[in-house]
PDB file of C-alpha atoms and ligand atoms in Angstrom:
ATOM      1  CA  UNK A  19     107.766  74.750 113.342  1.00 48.00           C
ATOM      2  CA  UNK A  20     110.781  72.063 114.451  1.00 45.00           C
ATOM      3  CA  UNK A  21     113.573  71.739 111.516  1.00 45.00           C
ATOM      4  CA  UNK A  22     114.297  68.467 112.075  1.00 43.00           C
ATOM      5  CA  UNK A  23     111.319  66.868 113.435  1.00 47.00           C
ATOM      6  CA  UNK A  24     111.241  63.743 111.310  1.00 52.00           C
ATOM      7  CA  UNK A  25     114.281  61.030 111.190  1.00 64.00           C
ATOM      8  CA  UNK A  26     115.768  62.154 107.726  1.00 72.00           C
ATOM      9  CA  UNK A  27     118.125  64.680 107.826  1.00 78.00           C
ATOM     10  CA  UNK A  28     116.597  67.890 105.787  1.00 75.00           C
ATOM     11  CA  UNK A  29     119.076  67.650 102.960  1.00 76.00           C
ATOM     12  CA  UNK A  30     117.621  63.862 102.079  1.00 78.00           C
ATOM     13  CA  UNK A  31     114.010  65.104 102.348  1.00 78.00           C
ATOM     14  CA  UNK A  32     112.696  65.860  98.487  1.00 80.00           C
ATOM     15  CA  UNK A  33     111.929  69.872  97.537  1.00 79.00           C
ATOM     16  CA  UNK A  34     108.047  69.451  98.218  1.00 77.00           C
ATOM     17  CA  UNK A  35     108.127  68.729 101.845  1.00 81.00           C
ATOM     18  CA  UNK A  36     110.386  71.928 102.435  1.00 86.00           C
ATOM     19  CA  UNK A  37     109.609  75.062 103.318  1.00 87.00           C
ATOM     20  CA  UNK A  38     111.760  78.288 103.389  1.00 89.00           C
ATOM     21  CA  UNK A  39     110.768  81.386 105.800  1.00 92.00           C
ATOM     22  CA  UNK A  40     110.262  84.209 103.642  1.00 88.00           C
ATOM     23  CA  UNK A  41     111.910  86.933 105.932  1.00 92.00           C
ATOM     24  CA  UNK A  42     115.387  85.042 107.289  1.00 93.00           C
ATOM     25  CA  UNK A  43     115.464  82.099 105.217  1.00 90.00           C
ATOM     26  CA  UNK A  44     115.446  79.160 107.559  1.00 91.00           C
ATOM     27  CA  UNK A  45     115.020  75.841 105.983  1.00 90.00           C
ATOM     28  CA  UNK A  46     112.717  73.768 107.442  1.00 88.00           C
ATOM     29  CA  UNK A  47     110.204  70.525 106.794  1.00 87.00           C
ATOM     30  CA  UNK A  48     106.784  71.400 106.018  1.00 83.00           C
ATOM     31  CA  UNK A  49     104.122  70.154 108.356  1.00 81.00           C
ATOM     32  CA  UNK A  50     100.894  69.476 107.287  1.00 82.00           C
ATOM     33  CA  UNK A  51      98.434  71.805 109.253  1.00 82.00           C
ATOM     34  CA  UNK A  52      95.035  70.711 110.446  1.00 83.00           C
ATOM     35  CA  UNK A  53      91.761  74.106 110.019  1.00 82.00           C
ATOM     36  CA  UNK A  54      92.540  77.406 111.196  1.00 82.00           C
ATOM     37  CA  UNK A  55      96.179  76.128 112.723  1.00 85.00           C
ATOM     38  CA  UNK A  56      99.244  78.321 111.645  1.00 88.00           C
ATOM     39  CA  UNK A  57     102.697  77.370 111.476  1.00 89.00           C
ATOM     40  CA  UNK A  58     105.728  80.232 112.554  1.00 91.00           C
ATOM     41  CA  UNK A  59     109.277  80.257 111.953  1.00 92.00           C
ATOM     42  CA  UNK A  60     110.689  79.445 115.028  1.00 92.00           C
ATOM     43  CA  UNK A  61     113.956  81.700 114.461  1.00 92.00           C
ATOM     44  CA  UNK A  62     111.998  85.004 113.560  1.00 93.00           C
ATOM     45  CA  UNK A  63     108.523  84.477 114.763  1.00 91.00           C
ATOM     46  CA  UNK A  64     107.360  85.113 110.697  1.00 91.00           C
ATOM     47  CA  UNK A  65     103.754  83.475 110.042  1.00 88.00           C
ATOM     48  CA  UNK A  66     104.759  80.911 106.955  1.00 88.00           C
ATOM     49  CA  UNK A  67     101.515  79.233 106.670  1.00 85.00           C
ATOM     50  CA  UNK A  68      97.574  79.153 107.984  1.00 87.00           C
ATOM     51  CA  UNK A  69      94.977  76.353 106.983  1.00 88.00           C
ATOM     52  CA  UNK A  70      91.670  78.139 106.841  1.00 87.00           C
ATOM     53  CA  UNK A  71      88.130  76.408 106.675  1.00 86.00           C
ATOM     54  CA  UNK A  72      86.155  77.169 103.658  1.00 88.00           C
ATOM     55  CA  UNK A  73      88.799  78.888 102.217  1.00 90.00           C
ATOM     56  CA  UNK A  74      87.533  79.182  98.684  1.00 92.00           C
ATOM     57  CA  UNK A  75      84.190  79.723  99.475  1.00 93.00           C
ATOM     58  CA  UNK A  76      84.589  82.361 102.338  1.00 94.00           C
ATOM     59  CA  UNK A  77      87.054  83.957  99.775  1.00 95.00           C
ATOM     60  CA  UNK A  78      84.585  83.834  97.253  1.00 95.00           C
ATOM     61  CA  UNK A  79      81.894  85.455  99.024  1.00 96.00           C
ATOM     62  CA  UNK A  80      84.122  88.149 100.165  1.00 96.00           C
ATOM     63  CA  UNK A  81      85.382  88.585  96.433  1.00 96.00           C
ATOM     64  CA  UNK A  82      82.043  89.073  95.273  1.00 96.00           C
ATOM     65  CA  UNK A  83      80.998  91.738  97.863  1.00 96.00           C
ATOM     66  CA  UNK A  84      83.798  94.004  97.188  1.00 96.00           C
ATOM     67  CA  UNK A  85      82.937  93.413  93.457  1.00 96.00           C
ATOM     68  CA  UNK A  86      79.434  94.533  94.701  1.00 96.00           C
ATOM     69  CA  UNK A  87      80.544  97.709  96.440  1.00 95.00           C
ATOM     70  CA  UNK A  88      83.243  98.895  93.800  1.00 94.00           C
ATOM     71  CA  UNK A  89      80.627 100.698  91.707  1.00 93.00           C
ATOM     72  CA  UNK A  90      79.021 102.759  94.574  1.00 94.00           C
ATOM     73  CA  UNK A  91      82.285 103.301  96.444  1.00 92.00           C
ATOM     74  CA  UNK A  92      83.754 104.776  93.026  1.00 91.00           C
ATOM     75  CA  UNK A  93      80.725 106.213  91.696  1.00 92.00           C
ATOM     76  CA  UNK A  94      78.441 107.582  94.592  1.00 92.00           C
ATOM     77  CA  UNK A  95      79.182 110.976  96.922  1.00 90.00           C
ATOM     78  CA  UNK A  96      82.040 110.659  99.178  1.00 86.00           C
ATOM     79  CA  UNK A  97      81.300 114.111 100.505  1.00 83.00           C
ATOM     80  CA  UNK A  98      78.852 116.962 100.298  1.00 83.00           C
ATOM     81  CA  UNK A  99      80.546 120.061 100.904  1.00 80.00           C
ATOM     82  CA  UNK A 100      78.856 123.631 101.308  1.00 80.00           C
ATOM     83  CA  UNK A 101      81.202 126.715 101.604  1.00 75.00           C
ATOM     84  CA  UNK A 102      80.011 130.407 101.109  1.00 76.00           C
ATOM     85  CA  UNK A 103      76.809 129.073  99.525  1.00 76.00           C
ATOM     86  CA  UNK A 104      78.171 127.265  97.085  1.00 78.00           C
ATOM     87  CA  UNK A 105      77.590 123.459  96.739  1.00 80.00           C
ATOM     88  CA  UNK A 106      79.502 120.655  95.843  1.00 80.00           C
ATOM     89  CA  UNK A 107      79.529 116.813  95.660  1.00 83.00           C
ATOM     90  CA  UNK A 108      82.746 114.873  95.111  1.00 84.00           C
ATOM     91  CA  UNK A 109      83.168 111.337  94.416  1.00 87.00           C
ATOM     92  CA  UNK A 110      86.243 109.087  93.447  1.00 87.00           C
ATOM     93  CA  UNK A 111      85.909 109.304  90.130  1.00 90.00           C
ATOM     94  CA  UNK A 112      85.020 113.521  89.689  1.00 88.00           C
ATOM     95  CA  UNK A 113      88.113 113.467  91.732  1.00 86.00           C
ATOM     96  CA  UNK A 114      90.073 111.857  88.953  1.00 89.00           C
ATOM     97  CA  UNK A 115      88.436 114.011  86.196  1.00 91.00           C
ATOM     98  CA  UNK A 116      88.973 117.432  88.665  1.00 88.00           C
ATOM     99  CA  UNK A 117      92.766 116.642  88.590  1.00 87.00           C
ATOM    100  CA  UNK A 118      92.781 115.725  84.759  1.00 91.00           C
ATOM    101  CA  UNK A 119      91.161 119.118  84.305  1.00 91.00           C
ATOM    102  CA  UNK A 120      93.248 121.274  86.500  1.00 89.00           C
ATOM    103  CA  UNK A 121      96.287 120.379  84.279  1.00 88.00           C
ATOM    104  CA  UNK A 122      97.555 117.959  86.318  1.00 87.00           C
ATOM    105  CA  UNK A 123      97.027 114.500  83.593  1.00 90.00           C
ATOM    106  CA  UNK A 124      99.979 112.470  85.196  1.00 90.00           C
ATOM    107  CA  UNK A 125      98.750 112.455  89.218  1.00 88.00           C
ATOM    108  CA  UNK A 126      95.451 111.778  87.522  1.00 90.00           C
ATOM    109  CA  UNK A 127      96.139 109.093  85.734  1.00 91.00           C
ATOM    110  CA  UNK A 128      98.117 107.850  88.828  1.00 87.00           C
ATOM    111  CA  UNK A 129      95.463 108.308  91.299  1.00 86.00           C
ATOM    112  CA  UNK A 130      92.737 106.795  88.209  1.00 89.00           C
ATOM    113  CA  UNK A 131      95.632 103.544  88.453  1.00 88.00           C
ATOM    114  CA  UNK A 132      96.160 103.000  92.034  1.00 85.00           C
ATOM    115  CA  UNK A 133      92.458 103.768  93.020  1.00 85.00           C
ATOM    116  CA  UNK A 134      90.479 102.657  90.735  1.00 89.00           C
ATOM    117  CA  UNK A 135      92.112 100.242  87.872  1.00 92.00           C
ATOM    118  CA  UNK A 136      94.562  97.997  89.936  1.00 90.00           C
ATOM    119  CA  UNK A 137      91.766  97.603  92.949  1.00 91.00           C
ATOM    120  CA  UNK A 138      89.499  95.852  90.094  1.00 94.00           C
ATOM    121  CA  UNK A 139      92.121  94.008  87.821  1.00 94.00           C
ATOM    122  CA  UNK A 140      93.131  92.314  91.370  1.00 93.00           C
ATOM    123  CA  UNK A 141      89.808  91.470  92.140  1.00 94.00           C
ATOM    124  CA  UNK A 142      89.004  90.046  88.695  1.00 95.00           C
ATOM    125  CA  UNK A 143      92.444  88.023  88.922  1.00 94.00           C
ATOM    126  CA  UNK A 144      91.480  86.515  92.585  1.00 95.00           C
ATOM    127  CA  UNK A 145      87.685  86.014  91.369  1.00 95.00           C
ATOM    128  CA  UNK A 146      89.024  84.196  88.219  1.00 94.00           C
ATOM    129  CA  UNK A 147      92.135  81.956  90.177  1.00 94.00           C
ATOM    130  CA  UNK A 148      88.952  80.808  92.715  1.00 94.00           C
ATOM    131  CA  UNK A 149      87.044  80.066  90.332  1.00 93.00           C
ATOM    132  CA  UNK A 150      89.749  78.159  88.217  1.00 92.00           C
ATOM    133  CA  UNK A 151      90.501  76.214  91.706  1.00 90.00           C
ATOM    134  CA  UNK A 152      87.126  74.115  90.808  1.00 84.00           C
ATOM    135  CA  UNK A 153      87.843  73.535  87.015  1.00 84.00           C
ATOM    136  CA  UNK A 154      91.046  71.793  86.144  1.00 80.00           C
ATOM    137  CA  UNK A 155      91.280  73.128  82.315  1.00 82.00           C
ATOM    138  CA  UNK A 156      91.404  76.878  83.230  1.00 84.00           C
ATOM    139  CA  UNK A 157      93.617  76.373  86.529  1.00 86.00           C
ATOM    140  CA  UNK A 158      97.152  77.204  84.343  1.00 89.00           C
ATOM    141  CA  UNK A 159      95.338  80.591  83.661  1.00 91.00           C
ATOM    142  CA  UNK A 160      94.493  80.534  87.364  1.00 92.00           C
ATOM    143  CA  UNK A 161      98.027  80.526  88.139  1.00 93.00           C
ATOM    144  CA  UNK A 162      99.083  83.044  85.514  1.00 93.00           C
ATOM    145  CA  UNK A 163      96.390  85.477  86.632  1.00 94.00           C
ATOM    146  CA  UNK A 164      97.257  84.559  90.616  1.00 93.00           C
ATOM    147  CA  UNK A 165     101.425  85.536  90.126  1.00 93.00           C
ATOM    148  CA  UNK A 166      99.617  88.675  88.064  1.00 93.00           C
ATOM    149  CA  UNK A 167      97.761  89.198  91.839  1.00 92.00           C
ATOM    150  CA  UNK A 168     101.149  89.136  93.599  1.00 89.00           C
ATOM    151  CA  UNK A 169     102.776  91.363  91.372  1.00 89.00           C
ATOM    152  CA  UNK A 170      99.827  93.790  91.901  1.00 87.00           C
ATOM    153  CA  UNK A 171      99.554  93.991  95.138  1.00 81.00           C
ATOM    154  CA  UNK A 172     101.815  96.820  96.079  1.00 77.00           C
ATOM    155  CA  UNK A 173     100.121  99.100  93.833  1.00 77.00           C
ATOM    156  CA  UNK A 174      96.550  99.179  94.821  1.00 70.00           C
ATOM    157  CA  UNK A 175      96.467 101.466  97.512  1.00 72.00           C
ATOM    158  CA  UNK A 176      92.500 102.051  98.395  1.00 74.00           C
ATOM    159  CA  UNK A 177      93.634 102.450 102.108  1.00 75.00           C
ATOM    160  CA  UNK A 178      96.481 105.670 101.020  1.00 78.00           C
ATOM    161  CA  UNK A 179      93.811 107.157  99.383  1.00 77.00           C
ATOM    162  CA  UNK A 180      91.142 106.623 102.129  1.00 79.00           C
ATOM    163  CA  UNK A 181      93.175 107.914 104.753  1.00 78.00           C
ATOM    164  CA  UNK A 182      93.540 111.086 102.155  1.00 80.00           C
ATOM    165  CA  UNK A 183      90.025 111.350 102.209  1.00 80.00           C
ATOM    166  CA  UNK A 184      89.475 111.618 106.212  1.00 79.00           C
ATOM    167  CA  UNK A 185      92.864 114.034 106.556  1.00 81.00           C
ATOM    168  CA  UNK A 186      90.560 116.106 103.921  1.00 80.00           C
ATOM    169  CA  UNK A 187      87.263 115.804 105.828  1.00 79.00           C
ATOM    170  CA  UNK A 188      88.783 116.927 109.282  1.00 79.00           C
ATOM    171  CA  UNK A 189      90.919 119.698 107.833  1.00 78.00           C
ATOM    172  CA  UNK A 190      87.680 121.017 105.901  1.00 78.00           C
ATOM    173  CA  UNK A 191      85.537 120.802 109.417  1.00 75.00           C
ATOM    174  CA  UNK A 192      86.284 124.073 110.405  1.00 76.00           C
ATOM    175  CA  UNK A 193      85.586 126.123 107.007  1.00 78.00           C
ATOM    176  CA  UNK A 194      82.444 124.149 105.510  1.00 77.00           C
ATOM    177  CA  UNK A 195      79.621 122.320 106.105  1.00 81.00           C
ATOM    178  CA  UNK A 196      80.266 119.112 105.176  1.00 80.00           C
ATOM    179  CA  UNK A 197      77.869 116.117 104.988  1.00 83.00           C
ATOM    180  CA  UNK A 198      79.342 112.477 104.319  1.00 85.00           C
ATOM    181  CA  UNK A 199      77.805 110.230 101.406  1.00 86.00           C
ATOM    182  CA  UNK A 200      76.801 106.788 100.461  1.00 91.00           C
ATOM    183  CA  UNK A 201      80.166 106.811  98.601  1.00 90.00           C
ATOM    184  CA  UNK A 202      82.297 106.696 101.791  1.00 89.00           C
ATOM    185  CA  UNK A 203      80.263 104.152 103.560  1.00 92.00           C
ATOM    186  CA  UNK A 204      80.802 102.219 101.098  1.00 93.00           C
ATOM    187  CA  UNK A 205      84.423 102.678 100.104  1.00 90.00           C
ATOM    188  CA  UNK A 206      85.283 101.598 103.566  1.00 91.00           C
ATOM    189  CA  UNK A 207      83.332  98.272 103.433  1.00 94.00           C
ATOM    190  CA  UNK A 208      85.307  97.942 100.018  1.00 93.00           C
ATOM    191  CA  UNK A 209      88.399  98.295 102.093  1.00 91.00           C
ATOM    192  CA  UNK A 210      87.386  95.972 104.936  1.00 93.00           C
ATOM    193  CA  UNK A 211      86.183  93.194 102.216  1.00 94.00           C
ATOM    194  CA  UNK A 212      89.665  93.428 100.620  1.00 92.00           C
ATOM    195  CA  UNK A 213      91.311  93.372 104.408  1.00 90.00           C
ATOM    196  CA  UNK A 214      89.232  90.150 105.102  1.00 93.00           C
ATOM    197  CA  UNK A 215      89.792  88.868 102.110  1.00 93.00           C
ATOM    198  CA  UNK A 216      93.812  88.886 102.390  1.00 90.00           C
ATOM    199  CA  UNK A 217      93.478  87.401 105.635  1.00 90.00           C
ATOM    200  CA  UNK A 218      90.868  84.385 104.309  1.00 92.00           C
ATOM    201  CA  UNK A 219      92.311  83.498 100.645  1.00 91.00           C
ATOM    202  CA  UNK A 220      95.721  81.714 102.583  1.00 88.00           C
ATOM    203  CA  UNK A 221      98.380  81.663  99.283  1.00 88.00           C
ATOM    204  CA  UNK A 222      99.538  78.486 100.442  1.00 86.00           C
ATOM    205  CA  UNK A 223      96.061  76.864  99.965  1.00 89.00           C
ATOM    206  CA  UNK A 224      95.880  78.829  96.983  1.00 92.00           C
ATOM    207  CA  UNK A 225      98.942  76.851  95.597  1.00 90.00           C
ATOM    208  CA  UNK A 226      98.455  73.933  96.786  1.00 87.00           C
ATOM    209  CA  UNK A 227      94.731  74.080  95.287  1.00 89.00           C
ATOM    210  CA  UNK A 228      96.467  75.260  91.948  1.00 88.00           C
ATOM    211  CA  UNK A 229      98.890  72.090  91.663  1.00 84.00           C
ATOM    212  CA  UNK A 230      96.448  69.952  91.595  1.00 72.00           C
ATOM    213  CA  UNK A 231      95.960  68.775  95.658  1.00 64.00           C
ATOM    214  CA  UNK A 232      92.348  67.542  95.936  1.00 58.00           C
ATOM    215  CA  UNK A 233      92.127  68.202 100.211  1.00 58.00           C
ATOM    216  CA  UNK A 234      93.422  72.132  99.598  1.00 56.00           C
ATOM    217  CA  UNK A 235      89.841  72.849  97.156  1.00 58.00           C
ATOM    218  CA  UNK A 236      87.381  73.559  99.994  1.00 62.00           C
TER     219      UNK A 236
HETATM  220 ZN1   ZN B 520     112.172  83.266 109.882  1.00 77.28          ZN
END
């Protein structure tokens, strides 16, 4: 993206038709994009905006299928595990209760937090902000609940405990029989959806939709 592509020098150009790279700070004047285009900070190669088609309702549909497969991912076998003739079936959430029980309440609650709690309050908050896109009473909750989102994100961490999970499964190879379940099939589409979804619901649409911009609410 040029800096001074336009005839006004930057410092004469008002606020909104700035933008600021997030990683080394170069000022520059914000371009409008046309679909699926992406603009780059020419200095550090950083992505600082993408137009996507659809975006609210290819976010939307994405939003609702991870709400879909929260419950089974959570709730349904990860693993079935048979060692010395005893059997035993372990999902996320006997995982949680197994710690709580063993004495160990704080890495319980932790793991209960950043597995199970934070996943769902940030897809609730990005269901609720796409759905307050299309209604313009609710959209200063939408914003509320979208800089809620942000402040989230670093602490849902489906993708730490997944790779747990398969670290667990191919150090257990060798001593049990192990047979995967539903629950892990379905804890990775979880993890894709939310993946996808990142990469579809573009924040700058997002807040452009929020303040009010009509062309940003597709
Ligand atoms: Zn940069």
């Amino acid at each position: 993206m040029p800096d001074s592509s336009g005839s006004r020098p930057l410092s004469e150009l008002p606020l909104e038709e700035l933008t600021a790279c997030h990683e080394c700070d170069l000022l520059m004047r914000r371009l409008a994009l046309a679909e699926e285009q992406k603009a780059c900070c020419p200095r550090c190669g950083y992505e600082l905006q993408v137009h996507r088609s659809n975006m609210v309702r290819r976010s939307l549909a994405l939003v609702l299928t991870a709400l879909l497969l929260y419950i089974p991912a959570n709730f349904l076998p990860i693993m079935r595990l048979n060692m010395l003739g005893q059997a035993s079936q372990d999902t996320v959430w006997s995982g949680v209760v197994g710690l709580y029980r063993s004495g160990m309440e704080p890495i319980a609650v932790l793991v209960l937090l950043c597995s199970m709690v934070i996943p769902l309050v940030k897809l609730l908050c990005q269901l609720a902000v796409l759905l307050s896109i299309r209604q313009a009473a609710a959209r200063d909750l939408g914003i509320l609940l979208y800089r809620l989102y942000h402040g989230l994100r670093s602490w849902g961490m489906l993708e730490v405990y997944l790779m747990g999970i398969l670290v667990s499964i191919v150090k257990l190879l060798d001593m049990a029989e192990l047979h995967l379940g539903v629950g892990l099939a379905c804890f990775v589409g979880l993890l894709l959806a939310q993946v996808w979804l990142e990469v579809t619901m573009s924040s700058h649409q997002v807040w452009d939709a929020l303040e009010d911009k009509p062309d940003a609410r597709d």
